[in-house]
Short mmCIF file of N, CA, C and O and ligand atoms in Angstrom, two decimals:
data_model
loop_
_atom_site.label_atom_id
_atom_site.label_comp_id
_atom_site.label_asym_id
_atom_site.label_seq_id
_atom_site.Cartn_x
_atom_site.Cartn_y
_atom_site.Cartn_z
N MET A 1 -98.76 48.45 -15.61
CA MET A 1 -97.31 48.70 -15.74
C MET A 1 -96.57 47.37 -15.87
O MET A 1 -96.94 46.39 -15.24
N SER A 2 -95.54 47.31 -16.67
CA SER A 2 -94.78 46.08 -16.89
C SER A 2 -94.16 45.60 -15.58
O SER A 2 -93.70 46.40 -14.76
N GLN A 3 -94.16 44.28 -15.37
CA GLN A 3 -93.68 43.70 -14.11
C GLN A 3 -92.18 43.82 -13.93
O GLN A 3 -91.70 44.04 -12.82
N ASN A 4 -91.45 43.64 -15.02
CA ASN A 4 -89.99 43.60 -14.86
C ASN A 4 -89.31 44.91 -15.24
O ASN A 4 -88.16 44.95 -15.62
N GLN A 5 -90.07 45.95 -15.14
CA GLN A 5 -89.45 47.27 -15.43
C GLN A 5 -88.53 47.62 -14.27
O GLN A 5 -88.90 47.48 -13.10
N THR A 6 -87.34 47.99 -14.61
CA THR A 6 -86.38 48.33 -13.55
C THR A 6 -86.59 49.78 -13.12
O THR A 6 -86.63 50.69 -13.94
N LEU A 7 -86.77 49.93 -11.87
CA LEU A 7 -86.92 51.29 -11.33
C LEU A 7 -85.60 51.78 -10.78
O LEU A 7 -85.06 51.20 -9.84
N VAL A 8 -85.09 52.77 -11.36
CA VAL A 8 -83.83 53.31 -10.83
C VAL A 8 -84.18 54.53 -10.00
O VAL A 8 -84.57 55.56 -10.52
N LYS A 9 -84.11 54.31 -8.74
CA LYS A 9 -84.49 55.38 -7.82
C LYS A 9 -83.23 56.09 -7.31
O LYS A 9 -82.35 55.45 -6.73
N PRO A 10 -83.14 57.37 -7.53
CA PRO A 10 -81.98 58.07 -6.95
C PRO A 10 -82.03 57.93 -5.44
O PRO A 10 -83.06 58.19 -4.82
N ARG A 11 -80.97 57.49 -4.90
CA ARG A 11 -80.96 57.14 -3.48
C ARG A 11 -80.25 58.25 -2.71
O ARG A 11 -79.17 58.69 -3.09
N THR A 12 -80.87 58.67 -1.67
CA THR A 12 -80.18 59.68 -0.86
C THR A 12 -79.05 58.98 -0.13
O THR A 12 -79.18 57.85 0.31
N ARG A 13 -77.93 59.66 -0.01
CA ARG A 13 -76.72 59.09 0.56
C ARG A 13 -76.91 58.81 2.06
O ARG A 13 -77.28 59.68 2.82
N LEU A 14 -76.69 57.55 2.43
CA LEU A 14 -76.82 57.18 3.84
C LEU A 14 -75.50 57.44 4.57
O LEU A 14 -75.48 57.88 5.71
N LYS A 15 -74.45 57.10 3.86
CA LYS A 15 -73.12 57.24 4.49
C LYS A 15 -72.65 58.68 4.28
O LYS A 15 -72.49 59.11 3.14
N PRO A 16 -72.47 59.43 5.34
CA PRO A 16 -72.00 60.81 5.14
C PRO A 16 -70.58 60.80 4.56
O PRO A 16 -69.80 59.92 4.87
N LYS A 17 -70.34 61.72 3.70
CA LYS A 17 -68.99 61.83 3.11
C LYS A 17 -67.98 62.04 4.23
O LYS A 17 -68.22 62.81 5.15
N THR A 18 -66.87 61.35 4.14
CA THR A 18 -65.84 61.48 5.18
C THR A 18 -65.16 62.84 5.04
O THR A 18 -64.64 63.16 3.97
N GLU A 19 -65.21 63.61 6.09
CA GLU A 19 -64.56 64.92 6.07
C GLU A 19 -63.07 64.73 6.34
O GLU A 19 -62.69 63.91 7.16
N ARG A 20 -62.28 65.50 5.64
CA ARG A 20 -60.84 65.45 5.93
C ARG A 20 -60.60 66.12 7.27
O ARG A 20 -61.24 67.12 7.57
N PRO A 21 -59.66 65.58 8.06
CA PRO A 21 -59.38 66.24 9.34
C PRO A 21 -58.75 67.60 9.07
O PRO A 21 -57.98 67.76 8.11
N LYS A 22 -59.13 68.54 9.88
CA LYS A 22 -58.58 69.89 9.74
C LYS A 22 -57.06 69.84 9.98
O LYS A 22 -56.61 69.10 10.84
N LEU A 23 -56.33 70.60 9.21
CA LEU A 23 -54.88 70.61 9.40
C LEU A 23 -54.45 71.80 10.25
O LEU A 23 -55.12 72.83 10.26
N TRP A 24 -53.35 71.59 10.96
CA TRP A 24 -52.84 72.63 11.86
C TRP A 24 -51.48 73.12 11.41
O TRP A 24 -50.63 72.31 11.03
N LYS A 25 -51.31 74.42 11.46
CA LYS A 25 -50.03 75.02 11.09
C LYS A 25 -49.09 75.00 12.29
O LYS A 25 -49.53 75.24 13.41
N VAL A 26 -47.83 74.73 12.03
CA VAL A 26 -46.81 74.92 13.07
C VAL A 26 -46.09 76.22 12.71
O VAL A 26 -45.67 76.41 11.56
N ILE A 27 -46.03 77.13 13.65
CA ILE A 27 -45.46 78.45 13.40
C ILE A 27 -44.24 78.69 14.30
O ILE A 27 -44.29 78.45 15.51
N LEU A 28 -43.18 79.14 13.66
CA LEU A 28 -41.95 79.49 14.39
C LEU A 28 -41.99 80.98 14.72
O LEU A 28 -42.25 81.81 13.84
N LEU A 29 -41.76 81.30 15.99
CA LEU A 29 -41.77 82.71 16.42
C LEU A 29 -40.35 83.21 16.62
O LEU A 29 -39.48 82.48 17.12
N ASN A 30 -40.13 84.43 16.24
CA ASN A 30 -38.81 85.02 16.45
C ASN A 30 -38.60 85.39 17.92
O ASN A 30 -39.57 85.56 18.66
N ASP A 31 -37.37 85.46 18.34
CA ASP A 31 -37.02 86.01 19.65
C ASP A 31 -35.64 86.64 19.50
O ASP A 31 -35.01 86.50 18.45
N ASP A 32 -35.19 87.36 20.52
CA ASP A 32 -33.92 88.09 20.40
C ASP A 32 -32.70 87.30 20.87
O ASP A 32 -31.58 87.78 20.75
N TYR A 33 -32.91 86.09 21.41
CA TYR A 33 -31.81 85.41 22.08
C TYR A 33 -31.31 84.12 21.45
O TYR A 33 -30.12 83.79 21.56
N THR A 34 -32.22 83.35 20.84
CA THR A 34 -31.79 82.07 20.28
C THR A 34 -30.86 82.30 19.09
O THR A 34 -31.20 83.04 18.18
N PRO A 35 -29.67 81.67 19.12
CA PRO A 35 -28.75 81.85 17.99
C PRO A 35 -29.35 81.31 16.69
O PRO A 35 -30.02 80.28 16.69
N ARG A 36 -29.10 82.03 15.60
CA ARG A 36 -29.63 81.61 14.30
C ARG A 36 -29.28 80.17 13.96
O ARG A 36 -30.11 79.42 13.47
N GLU A 37 -28.02 79.81 14.18
CA GLU A 37 -27.55 78.47 13.83
C GLU A 37 -28.29 77.39 14.63
O GLU A 37 -28.59 76.32 14.10
N PHE A 38 -28.64 77.72 15.89
CA PHE A 38 -29.37 76.76 16.71
C PHE A 38 -30.79 76.56 16.14
O PHE A 38 -31.28 75.42 16.08
N VAL A 39 -31.42 77.64 15.71
CA VAL A 39 -32.77 77.55 15.12
C VAL A 39 -32.71 76.63 13.89
O VAL A 39 -33.56 75.75 13.71
N VAL A 40 -31.69 76.82 13.07
CA VAL A 40 -31.53 76.00 11.86
C VAL A 40 -31.38 74.52 12.24
O VAL A 40 -32.02 73.65 11.63
N GLN A 41 -30.57 74.23 13.25
CA GLN A 41 -30.37 72.84 13.69
C GLN A 41 -31.68 72.21 14.15
O GLN A 41 -31.97 71.06 13.84
N VAL A 42 -32.47 72.98 14.90
CA VAL A 42 -33.75 72.45 15.41
C VAL A 42 -34.71 72.19 14.24
O VAL A 42 -35.37 71.15 14.20
N LEU A 43 -34.78 73.11 13.30
CA LEU A 43 -35.67 72.93 12.15
C LEU A 43 -35.28 71.68 11.36
O LEU A 43 -36.14 70.92 10.90
N LYS A 44 -33.98 71.45 11.22
CA LYS A 44 -33.51 70.27 10.49
C LYS A 44 -33.85 68.99 11.25
O LYS A 44 -34.30 68.01 10.66
N ALA A 45 -33.66 69.01 12.57
CA ALA A 45 -33.86 67.81 13.38
C ALA A 45 -35.35 67.47 13.53
O ALA A 45 -35.74 66.31 13.36
N VAL A 46 -36.17 68.47 13.84
CA VAL A 46 -37.57 68.19 14.15
C VAL A 46 -38.44 68.11 12.88
O VAL A 46 -39.35 67.29 12.81
N PHE A 47 -38.12 68.95 11.89
CA PHE A 47 -38.98 69.01 10.71
C PHE A 47 -38.33 68.43 9.45
O PHE A 47 -38.87 68.56 8.37
N ARG A 48 -37.19 67.79 9.63
CA ARG A 48 -36.49 67.11 8.52
C ARG A 48 -36.26 68.04 7.33
O ARG A 48 -36.45 67.65 6.18
N MET A 49 -35.89 69.28 7.62
CA MET A 49 -35.64 70.25 6.54
C MET A 49 -34.20 70.16 6.07
O MET A 49 -33.31 69.82 6.85
N SER A 50 -33.99 70.54 4.82
CA SER A 50 -32.63 70.64 4.31
C SER A 50 -32.00 71.88 4.95
O SER A 50 -32.71 72.74 5.51
N ASP A 51 -30.69 71.98 4.85
CA ASP A 51 -29.96 73.12 5.38
C ASP A 51 -30.51 74.43 4.81
O ASP A 51 -30.81 75.38 5.55
N SER A 52 -30.67 74.49 3.49
CA SER A 52 -31.08 75.74 2.86
C SER A 52 -32.53 76.09 3.17
O SER A 52 -32.86 77.26 3.39
N HIS A 53 -33.40 75.09 3.24
CA HIS A 53 -34.80 75.37 3.59
C HIS A 53 -34.89 75.88 5.04
O HIS A 53 -35.57 76.86 5.33
N ALA A 54 -34.17 75.19 5.94
CA ALA A 54 -34.17 75.59 7.35
C ALA A 54 -33.65 77.02 7.49
O ALA A 54 -34.20 77.83 8.26
N TYR A 55 -32.62 77.35 6.74
CA TYR A 55 -32.04 78.69 6.83
C TYR A 55 -33.05 79.74 6.36
O TYR A 55 -33.23 80.78 7.00
N ARG A 56 -33.76 79.45 5.26
CA ARG A 56 -34.76 80.40 4.75
C ARG A 56 -35.91 80.59 5.72
O ARG A 56 -36.38 81.71 5.93
N VAL A 57 -36.37 79.50 6.33
CA VAL A 57 -37.47 79.58 7.30
C VAL A 57 -37.02 80.41 8.51
O VAL A 57 -37.75 81.30 8.98
N MET A 58 -35.81 80.13 9.00
CA MET A 58 -35.27 80.86 10.16
C MET A 58 -35.19 82.35 9.84
O MET A 58 -35.60 83.19 10.65
N MET A 59 -34.68 82.69 8.65
CA MET A 59 -34.53 84.11 8.28
C MET A 59 -35.88 84.81 8.11
O MET A 59 -36.02 85.99 8.45
N THR A 60 -36.88 84.07 7.62
CA THR A 60 -38.22 84.66 7.49
C THR A 60 -38.78 85.00 8.88
O THR A 60 -39.31 86.11 9.09
N ALA A 61 -38.65 84.07 9.83
CA ALA A 61 -39.12 84.34 11.19
C ALA A 61 -38.33 85.51 11.80
O ALA A 61 -38.89 86.39 12.44
N HIS A 62 -37.04 85.50 11.55
CA HIS A 62 -36.15 86.55 12.09
C HIS A 62 -36.57 87.92 11.57
O HIS A 62 -36.59 88.90 12.33
N GLN A 63 -36.89 88.01 10.29
CA GLN A 63 -37.23 89.31 9.69
C GLN A 63 -38.68 89.71 9.85
O GLN A 63 -39.00 90.89 9.97
N LYS A 64 -39.60 88.74 9.83
CA LYS A 64 -41.03 89.06 9.87
C LYS A 64 -41.68 88.83 11.23
O LYS A 64 -42.83 89.19 11.44
N GLY A 65 -40.95 88.14 12.13
CA GLY A 65 -41.51 87.89 13.46
C GLY A 65 -42.06 86.48 13.61
O GLY A 65 -42.16 85.96 14.72
N ALA A 66 -42.46 85.87 12.50
CA ALA A 66 -43.00 84.51 12.56
C ALA A 66 -42.93 83.90 11.16
O ALA A 66 -42.85 84.61 10.17
N CYS A 67 -42.96 82.56 11.12
CA CYS A 67 -42.97 81.87 9.83
C CYS A 67 -43.73 80.56 9.96
O CYS A 67 -43.46 79.78 10.89
N VAL A 68 -44.69 80.34 9.06
CA VAL A 68 -45.39 79.05 9.03
C VAL A 68 -44.42 78.02 8.49
O VAL A 68 -43.79 78.22 7.45
N ILE A 69 -44.27 76.92 9.22
CA ILE A 69 -43.32 75.89 8.85
C ILE A 69 -43.93 74.84 7.93
O ILE A 69 -43.40 74.51 6.90
N ALA A 70 -45.08 74.29 8.37
CA ALA A 70 -45.75 73.24 7.61
C ALA A 70 -47.10 72.98 8.25
O ALA A 70 -47.39 73.52 9.33
N VAL A 71 -47.93 72.16 7.60
CA VAL A 71 -49.21 71.77 8.20
C VAL A 71 -49.22 70.27 8.45
O VAL A 71 -48.64 69.49 7.68
N PHE A 72 -49.86 69.90 9.54
CA PHE A 72 -49.94 68.50 9.96
C PHE A 72 -51.32 68.27 10.59
O PHE A 72 -52.06 69.22 10.80
N THR A 73 -51.62 67.01 10.91
CA THR A 73 -52.81 66.77 11.72
C THR A 73 -52.53 67.40 13.09
O THR A 73 -51.37 67.65 13.45
N LYS A 74 -53.60 67.63 13.86
CA LYS A 74 -53.48 68.35 15.13
C LYS A 74 -52.43 67.72 16.06
O LYS A 74 -51.55 68.42 16.58
N ASP A 75 -52.52 66.41 16.20
CA ASP A 75 -51.60 65.68 17.08
C ASP A 75 -50.15 65.86 16.69
O ASP A 75 -49.29 66.13 17.54
N VAL A 76 -49.87 65.66 15.41
CA VAL A 76 -48.48 65.76 14.92
C VAL A 76 -47.99 67.20 15.06
O VAL A 76 -46.86 67.44 15.51
N ALA A 77 -48.85 68.17 14.72
CA ALA A 77 -48.45 69.58 14.83
C ALA A 77 -48.08 69.92 16.28
O ALA A 77 -47.03 70.53 16.54
N GLU A 78 -48.91 69.49 17.21
CA GLU A 78 -48.65 69.80 18.63
C GLU A 78 -47.40 69.11 19.14
O GLU A 78 -46.62 69.69 19.90
N THR A 79 -47.20 67.87 18.71
CA THR A 79 -46.01 67.13 19.15
C THR A 79 -44.74 67.79 18.63
O THR A 79 -43.78 67.99 19.39
N LYS A 80 -44.73 68.17 17.37
CA LYS A 80 -43.53 68.78 16.77
C LYS A 80 -43.26 70.15 17.38
O LYS A 80 -42.11 70.51 17.64
N ALA A 81 -44.32 70.93 17.60
CA ALA A 81 -44.15 72.25 18.21
C ALA A 81 -43.53 72.10 19.61
O ALA A 81 -42.62 72.84 19.99
N LYS A 82 -44.03 71.11 20.34
CA LYS A 82 -43.52 70.86 21.69
C LYS A 82 -42.06 70.42 21.65
O LYS A 82 -41.23 70.89 22.45
N GLU A 83 -41.73 69.53 20.71
CA GLU A 83 -40.35 69.04 20.57
C GLU A 83 -39.37 70.18 20.30
O GLU A 83 -38.31 70.27 20.91
N GLY A 84 -39.75 71.05 19.36
CA GLY A 84 -38.88 72.18 19.00
C GLY A 84 -38.70 73.14 20.17
O GLY A 84 -37.58 73.57 20.47
N THR A 85 -39.81 73.46 20.83
CA THR A 85 -39.76 74.38 21.97
C THR A 85 -38.93 73.78 23.09
O THR A 85 -38.11 74.47 23.73
N GLU A 86 -39.08 72.47 23.30
CA GLU A 86 -38.36 71.76 24.36
C GLU A 86 -36.84 71.74 24.10
O GLU A 86 -36.05 71.92 25.03
N LEU A 87 -36.47 71.55 22.85
CA LEU A 87 -35.04 71.55 22.49
C LEU A 87 -34.41 72.90 22.85
O LEU A 87 -33.29 72.95 23.37
N GLY A 88 -35.13 73.99 22.56
CA GLY A 88 -34.63 75.31 22.91
C GLY A 88 -34.45 75.44 24.41
O GLY A 88 -33.40 75.86 24.91
N LYS A 89 -35.49 75.03 25.13
CA LYS A 89 -35.51 75.11 26.60
C LYS A 89 -34.32 74.36 27.21
O LYS A 89 -33.66 74.86 28.12
N GLN A 90 -34.05 73.15 26.67
CA GLN A 90 -32.93 72.34 27.18
C GLN A 90 -31.59 73.05 27.03
O GLN A 90 -30.64 72.75 27.75
N HIS A 91 -31.53 73.99 26.07
CA HIS A 91 -30.28 74.73 25.87
C HIS A 91 -30.36 76.14 26.42
O HIS A 91 -29.49 76.97 26.15
N GLY A 92 -31.42 76.42 27.17
CA GLY A 92 -31.57 77.72 27.81
C GLY A 92 -32.03 78.83 26.88
O GLY A 92 -31.85 80.02 27.18
N TYR A 93 -32.67 78.46 25.75
CA TYR A 93 -33.16 79.47 24.80
C TYR A 93 -34.68 79.57 24.82
O TYR A 93 -35.36 78.56 25.04
N PRO A 94 -35.18 80.78 24.53
CA PRO A 94 -36.65 80.96 24.56
C PRO A 94 -37.34 80.61 23.23
O PRO A 94 -38.46 81.05 22.99
N LEU A 95 -36.65 79.82 22.39
CA LEU A 95 -37.20 79.42 21.09
C LEU A 95 -38.62 78.89 21.28
O LEU A 95 -38.88 78.10 22.18
N TYR A 96 -39.55 79.36 20.42
CA TYR A 96 -40.94 78.97 20.61
C TYR A 96 -41.66 78.64 19.31
O TYR A 96 -41.62 79.40 18.34
N PHE A 97 -42.31 77.48 19.32
CA PHE A 97 -43.14 77.04 18.20
C PHE A 97 -44.58 76.98 18.70
O PHE A 97 -44.84 76.47 19.78
N THR A 98 -45.50 77.49 17.89
CA THR A 98 -46.90 77.43 18.27
C THR A 98 -47.69 76.76 17.15
O THR A 98 -47.15 76.48 16.08
N THR A 99 -48.97 76.46 17.41
CA THR A 99 -49.81 75.84 16.39
C THR A 99 -51.11 76.62 16.25
O THR A 99 -51.54 77.27 17.21
N GLU A 100 -51.69 76.57 15.05
CA GLU A 100 -53.03 77.13 14.89
C GLU A 100 -53.74 76.44 13.74
O GLU A 100 -53.08 75.97 12.79
N PRO A 101 -55.07 76.31 13.83
CA PRO A 101 -55.80 75.59 12.77
C PRO A 101 -55.79 76.36 11.47
O PRO A 101 -55.81 77.59 11.47
N GLU A 102 -55.78 75.62 10.37
CA GLU A 102 -55.90 76.24 9.05
C GLU A 102 -57.35 76.66 8.88
O GLU A 102 -58.24 75.98 9.36
N GLU A 103 -57.59 77.73 8.14
CA GLU A 103 -58.98 78.19 7.90
C GLU A 103 -59.75 77.09 7.16
O GLU A 103 -59.25 76.47 6.27
N1 TYC B 1 -33.54 86.60 16.15
C1 TYC B 1 -32.56 85.62 16.56
C2 TYC B 1 -31.18 86.28 16.58
O1 TYC B 1 -31.01 87.33 16.03
C3 TYC B 1 -32.53 84.42 15.60
C4 TYC B 1 -33.84 83.76 15.52
C5 TYC B 1 -34.44 83.55 14.27
C6 TYC B 1 -34.50 83.31 16.66
C7 TYC B 1 -35.68 82.93 14.18
C8 TYC B 1 -35.75 82.69 16.57
O2 TYC B 1 -37.53 81.89 15.22
C9 TYC B 1 -36.32 82.50 15.32
N2 TYC B 1 -30.20 85.62 17.17
#
């Protein structure tokens, strides 16, 4: 066999492909007591939504019982859900944000 023949050997991957971190949904739950306008203010403050987007999200939760707001990494999702829920609590409202992993 020739000495300088280049052998191209398919190499099995040593470095595992980096998996994307799973994303978590932040979900707004409806309740009977929190004023609509307050929900809109919280959505704007915590999730940086425009007035019209916040209003649509609030109305979806109001009519359907819940509305997915956005997806974030686990840490960010939990922090934002806590911030929103805490703002409601500070004003005596049962406003509640929860999180769940995306499939
Ligand atoms: N249902 C509330 C009301 O009628 C308004 C509301 C909307 C509260 C969405 C929570 O996630 C919510 N005052």
